[in-house]
Coordinates of C-alpha atoms and ligand atoms in Angstrom, one line a residue:
M24 CA 3.5 10.7 -11.7
K25 CA 1.7 7.6 -13.7
R26 CA -1.6 5.6 -12.6
T27 CA -0.4 2.6 -10.9
L28 CA -3.5 0.0 -9.9
E29 CA -3.5 -1.6 -7.1
P30 CA -5.7 -5.1 -6.4
E31 CA -9.3 -4.1 -7.1
L32 CA -11.0 -6.3 -4.4
M33 CA -9.9 -5.7 -0.4
E34 CA -9.9 -9.1 0.3
D35 CA -6.8 -9.9 2.7
E36 CA -8.4 -10.5 6.4
E37 CA -5.0 -8.4 8.2
Q38 CA -5.8 -5.5 5.8
V39 CA -9.4 -5.7 5.8
K40 CA -8.8 -5.4 10.1
A41 CA -6.6 -2.4 9.5
Y42 CA -8.8 -0.5 7.1
A43 CA -12.4 -1.2 9.6
E44 CA -10.5 -0.2 12.7
A45 CA -8.7 2.9 11.0
D46 CA -9.8 6.4 12.2
F47 CA -11.6 7.8 9.4
E48 CA -13.8 10.4 11.0
E49 CA -12.4 13.4 9.3
P50 CA -13.1 12.4 5.6
H51 CA -16.2 10.0 6.2
S52 CA -17.9 13.2 8.6
H53 CA -16.7 15.4 5.6
F54 CA -18.4 13.3 3.0
I55 CA -22.1 13.1 4.5
K56 CA -21.4 17.1 5.7
L57 CA -20.6 17.8 1.6
F58 CA -23.4 15.3 0.8
E59 CA -26.0 17.9 2.7
Q60 CA -24.8 21.1 1.5
N61 CA -25.0 19.3 -2.2
F62 CA -28.8 18.1 -1.7
S63 CA -30.1 20.6 1.0
D64 CA -32.9 21.9 -1.1
Q65 CA -34.4 18.1 -1.3
V66 CA -36.1 15.8 1.3
I67 CA -33.6 12.9 1.7
E68 CA -36.3 9.7 1.8
G69 CA -36.6 7.0 -0.5
T70 CA -33.7 4.2 -1.1
A71 CA -29.6 5.5 -1.5
L72 CA -27.0 2.7 -2.9
D73 CA -23.9 2.8 -1.4
L74 CA -21.4 1.4 -3.8
G75 CA -18.4 -0.2 -2.8
C76 CA -19.6 0.3 0.6
G77 CA -16.4 -1.6 2.4
P78 CA -17.0 -2.2 5.8
G79 CA -20.0 0.1 6.1
D80 CA -19.1 2.9 7.9
I81 CA -20.2 5.5 5.1
S82 CA -23.6 3.5 5.1
F83 CA -24.2 3.6 8.7
R84 CA -23.3 7.7 8.8
F85 CA -25.9 8.0 5.9
A86 CA -28.6 5.7 7.2
R87 CA -27.8 7.6 11.2
V88 CA -28.1 11.2 9.3
F89 CA -31.0 10.2 6.8
P90 CA -33.6 8.3 8.9
K91 CA -36.4 8.4 6.4
C92 CA -33.7 6.8 4.1
T93 CA -33.4 2.8 3.6
V94 CA -29.7 2.3 2.4
H95 CA -28.5 -0.6 0.3
A96 CA -24.7 -1.2 0.0
V97 CA -22.6 -3.6 -2.1
D98 CA -18.8 -5.0 -2.0
G99 CA -17.7 -7.2 -3.8
S100 CA -14.9 -8.4 -0.8
R101 CA -16.6 -11.0 1.4
T102 CA -14.1 -10.4 3.8
M103 CA -15.7 -6.6 3.6
L104 CA -19.1 -7.9 3.8
Q105 CA -18.1 -9.7 7.1
V106 CA -17.4 -7.0 9.0
A107 CA -20.3 -5.0 8.0
R108 CA -22.7 -7.4 8.8
H109 CA -21.2 -8.1 11.7
R110 CA -22.1 -4.1 12.9
L111 CA -25.0 -4.4 11.4
G112 CA -26.3 -6.9 13.8
C113 CA -24.7 -5.4 16.6
S114 CA -26.8 -2.6 16.5
S115 CA -30.1 -2.7 18.2
T116 CA -31.5 0.2 15.9
M117 CA -30.0 -0.2 11.9
Q118 CA -31.3 -3.4 11.4
E119 CA -34.7 -2.6 9.3
Q120 CA -32.8 0.6 7.9
I121 CA -29.8 -1.4 5.6
M122 CA -28.9 -4.4 3.9
F123 CA -25.5 -6.1 2.6
F124 CA -25.1 -7.3 -0.6
E125 CA -22.3 -9.0 -2.1
G126 CA -21.4 -7.9 -5.9
M127 CA -19.0 -6.6 -8.5
L128 CA -19.4 -3.7 -10.5
P129 CA -20.7 -3.0 -13.3
D130 CA -22.6 -6.8 -13.2
L131 CA -24.5 -6.2 -10.0
H132 CA -27.9 -8.1 -9.4
L133 CA -29.7 -6.2 -6.8
P134 CA -33.0 -5.7 -5.5
Y135 CA -34.4 -2.2 -7.5
R136 CA -33.8 -1.6 -11.1
H137 CA -33.4 2.4 -9.8
Y138 CA -31.8 4.2 -6.8
D139 CA -33.5 7.5 -5.1
Y140 CA -29.3 8.4 -4.6
L141 CA -25.8 6.5 -5.3
I142 CA -23.3 7.4 -2.9
S143 CA -19.7 5.7 -2.8
N144 CA -17.0 6.8 -1.4
S145 CA -12.8 5.8 -2.3
L146 CA -14.1 3.1 -4.6
L147 CA -13.2 4.8 -8.3
H148 CA -9.3 4.4 -7.6
H149 CA -9.8 1.1 -7.0
L150 CA -11.3 0.2 -10.3
P151 CA -9.1 -0.9 -13.0
D152 CA -11.9 0.6 -15.7
P153 CA -13.4 3.8 -13.8
G154 CA -16.0 3.0 -16.8
A155 CA -17.8 0.6 -14.6
L156 CA -18.7 3.0 -11.8
W157 CA -19.7 5.6 -14.5
S158 CA -22.2 2.9 -16.5
V159 CA -23.9 1.9 -13.0
I160 CA -24.6 4.9 -12.1
K161 CA -26.3 5.3 -15.9
Q162 CA -28.1 1.9 -15.1
L163 CA -29.5 2.6 -11.7
S164 CA -30.7 5.7 -11.8
G165 CA -33.3 7.5 -13.1
P166 CA -34.3 11.4 -13.6
G167 CA -33.7 13.4 -10.3
C168 CA -31.6 10.6 -9.1
G169 CA -28.9 12.4 -6.3
V170 CA -25.5 11.2 -7.1
F171 CA -22.9 12.3 -4.9
I172 CA -19.2 10.6 -5.4
M173 CA -16.0 11.4 -3.3
D174 CA -12.6 9.8 -4.5
L175 CA -9.0 10.8 -4.0
L176 CA -6.9 12.7 -6.2
R177 CA -3.5 11.4 -7.6
P178 CA -1.2 13.5 -6.5
E179 CA 1.8 15.1 -8.9
N180 CA 4.8 12.9 -7.5
T181 CA 5.4 10.1 -4.7
R182 CA 7.2 12.8 -2.6
T183 CA 3.7 14.2 -2.2
A184 CA 2.2 10.8 -1.7
R185 CA 4.9 10.0 1.2
R186 CA 3.8 13.7 2.5
M187 CA 0.0 12.9 2.8
V188 CA 0.8 9.6 4.1
E189 CA 3.2 11.0 6.9
S190 CA 0.3 14.2 7.6
Y191 CA -3.0 11.6 7.3
A192 CA -1.8 8.2 8.8
A193 CA 1.2 8.7 10.8
N194 CA 0.1 6.9 13.9
E195 CA -1.9 4.1 11.6
P196 CA -0.5 0.6 11.1
A197 CA 2.0 0.3 8.4
I198 CA -0.3 -2.1 6.2
L199 CA -3.0 0.6 5.9
R200 CA -0.1 3.2 5.3
R201 CA 0.8 1.1 2.5
D202 CA -2.5 1.2 1.3
F203 CA -3.4 4.6 1.7
Y204 CA -0.1 5.3 -0.4
N205 CA -1.3 3.0 -3.3
S206 CA -4.6 3.9 -3.4
L207 CA -3.0 7.7 -3.7
R208 CA -1.3 6.2 -6.9
A209 CA -4.6 4.6 -7.9
A210 CA -6.6 7.4 -8.0
F211 CA -7.6 9.2 -10.7
T212 CA -6.6 13.4 -11.5
L213 CA -9.0 16.5 -12.0
D214 CA -8.5 16.0 -16.1
E215 CA -9.1 12.4 -16.3
I216 CA -12.4 12.3 -14.3
S217 CA -13.7 15.0 -16.3
A218 CA -13.0 13.1 -19.8
Q219 CA -14.5 9.9 -17.7
L220 CA -17.4 12.4 -16.8
R221 CA -17.4 13.5 -20.5
Q222 CA -17.4 10.2 -22.3
Q223 CA -20.3 8.7 -20.3
Q224 CA -22.2 12.1 -21.0
L225 CA -22.0 12.3 -17.3
D226 CA -20.4 16.1 -17.7
Y227 CA -23.0 18.1 -16.5
L228 CA -22.4 16.7 -12.7
T229 CA -20.1 19.3 -10.8
L230 CA -16.5 17.7 -10.5
K231 CA -15.1 19.6 -7.5
Q232 CA -12.1 19.4 -5.7
V233 CA -12.8 19.8 -2.0
S234 CA -9.5 19.0 -0.2
D235 CA -5.7 18.7 -1.0
R236 CA -6.4 15.1 -1.7
H237 CA -10.3 14.4 -2.2
V238 CA -12.5 15.0 -4.7
T239 CA -16.5 14.7 -5.7
V240 CA -18.6 14.5 -8.3
S241 CA -22.5 15.7 -7.3
G242 CA -25.6 16.3 -8.7
N243 CA -29.2 14.9 -10.2
I244 CA -29.5 12.6 -13.1
R245 CA -31.3 14.2 -16.1
Ligands
LIG20 C1 -10.9 2.0 -0.4 S1 -12.8 1.2 0.0 C2 -13.7 2.3 0.7 C3 -14.9 1.2 1.1 C4 -15.9 2.1 1.9 N1 -16.8 2.7 0.8 C5 -15.6 3.6 2.7 O1 -15.2 4.4 2.2 O2 -14.7 3.0 3.9 C6 -12.5 0.0 -1.1 C7 -14.0 -1.3 -1.5 O3 -14.2 -1.4 -3.2 C8 -14.3 -2.6 -3.2 N2 -14.5 -2.8 -4.3 C9 -13.6 -2.8 -5.1 N3 -13.9 -3.0 -7.1 C10 -14.9 -3.2 -6.5 C11 -16.5 -3.5 -7.6 N4 -15.8 -4.1 -8.9 N5 -17.1 -4.1 -7.2 C12 -17.5 -3.9 -5.9 N6 -16.8 -3.5 -4.5 C13 -15.3 -3.4 -5.1 C14 -13.5 -3.4 -2.4 O4 -13.6 -4.4 -1.9 C15 -13.3 -2.1 -1.0 O5 -13.7 -2.6 -0.3

């Protein structure tokens, strides 16, 4: 199936509410577990940047598991950031550890020029030009920076995409099921991501399919 773009930013209030209230326990705890496995030989400290953080679920999980890390998190959607900042305001323990910023890849203006870790979940498929993510990875990293990106994979056809919506979002609101279907159609294939990495000379990072619908790109910047 050909890639079909979905709107880049998630700004609609109803859409953001459905996304923020959805149950992402399985994929998001998988994200953290795979990150831990990938960097098990390293002490995770310093500052991590979460790219396309949305309502911040991955940022909060990361901060909880790695208390020696500060987390900066960026998104282009004000509506998403309102939810993320509200959640941060309600937390009694994370306010010193996490900061949310508004910004649009690839033109980010952040406090640091380089980060110790660059993480991102489910951003790549939103980008009309995937080079926006890979160029930011190169800009904001120095040698040794840990990179961990997870995203959806585009299924072979719309029937498989529909089946995945039924399997993984059966009890979610219609708007979330619609977005999931559209996200699967907007995602890249393994071959496409592999070509993106080659083009950006990042192909020494490890590209791996980690579930029927997820892919990761991980490693340390040379
Ligand atoms: C599917 S959500 C993922 C949110 C979060 N990472 C998570 O895993 O729950 C994708 C997010 O990327 C944001 N986004 C899309 N394109 C962006 C860009 N160029 N710069 C910054 N944020 C972007 C959207 O607004 C949305 O909040």
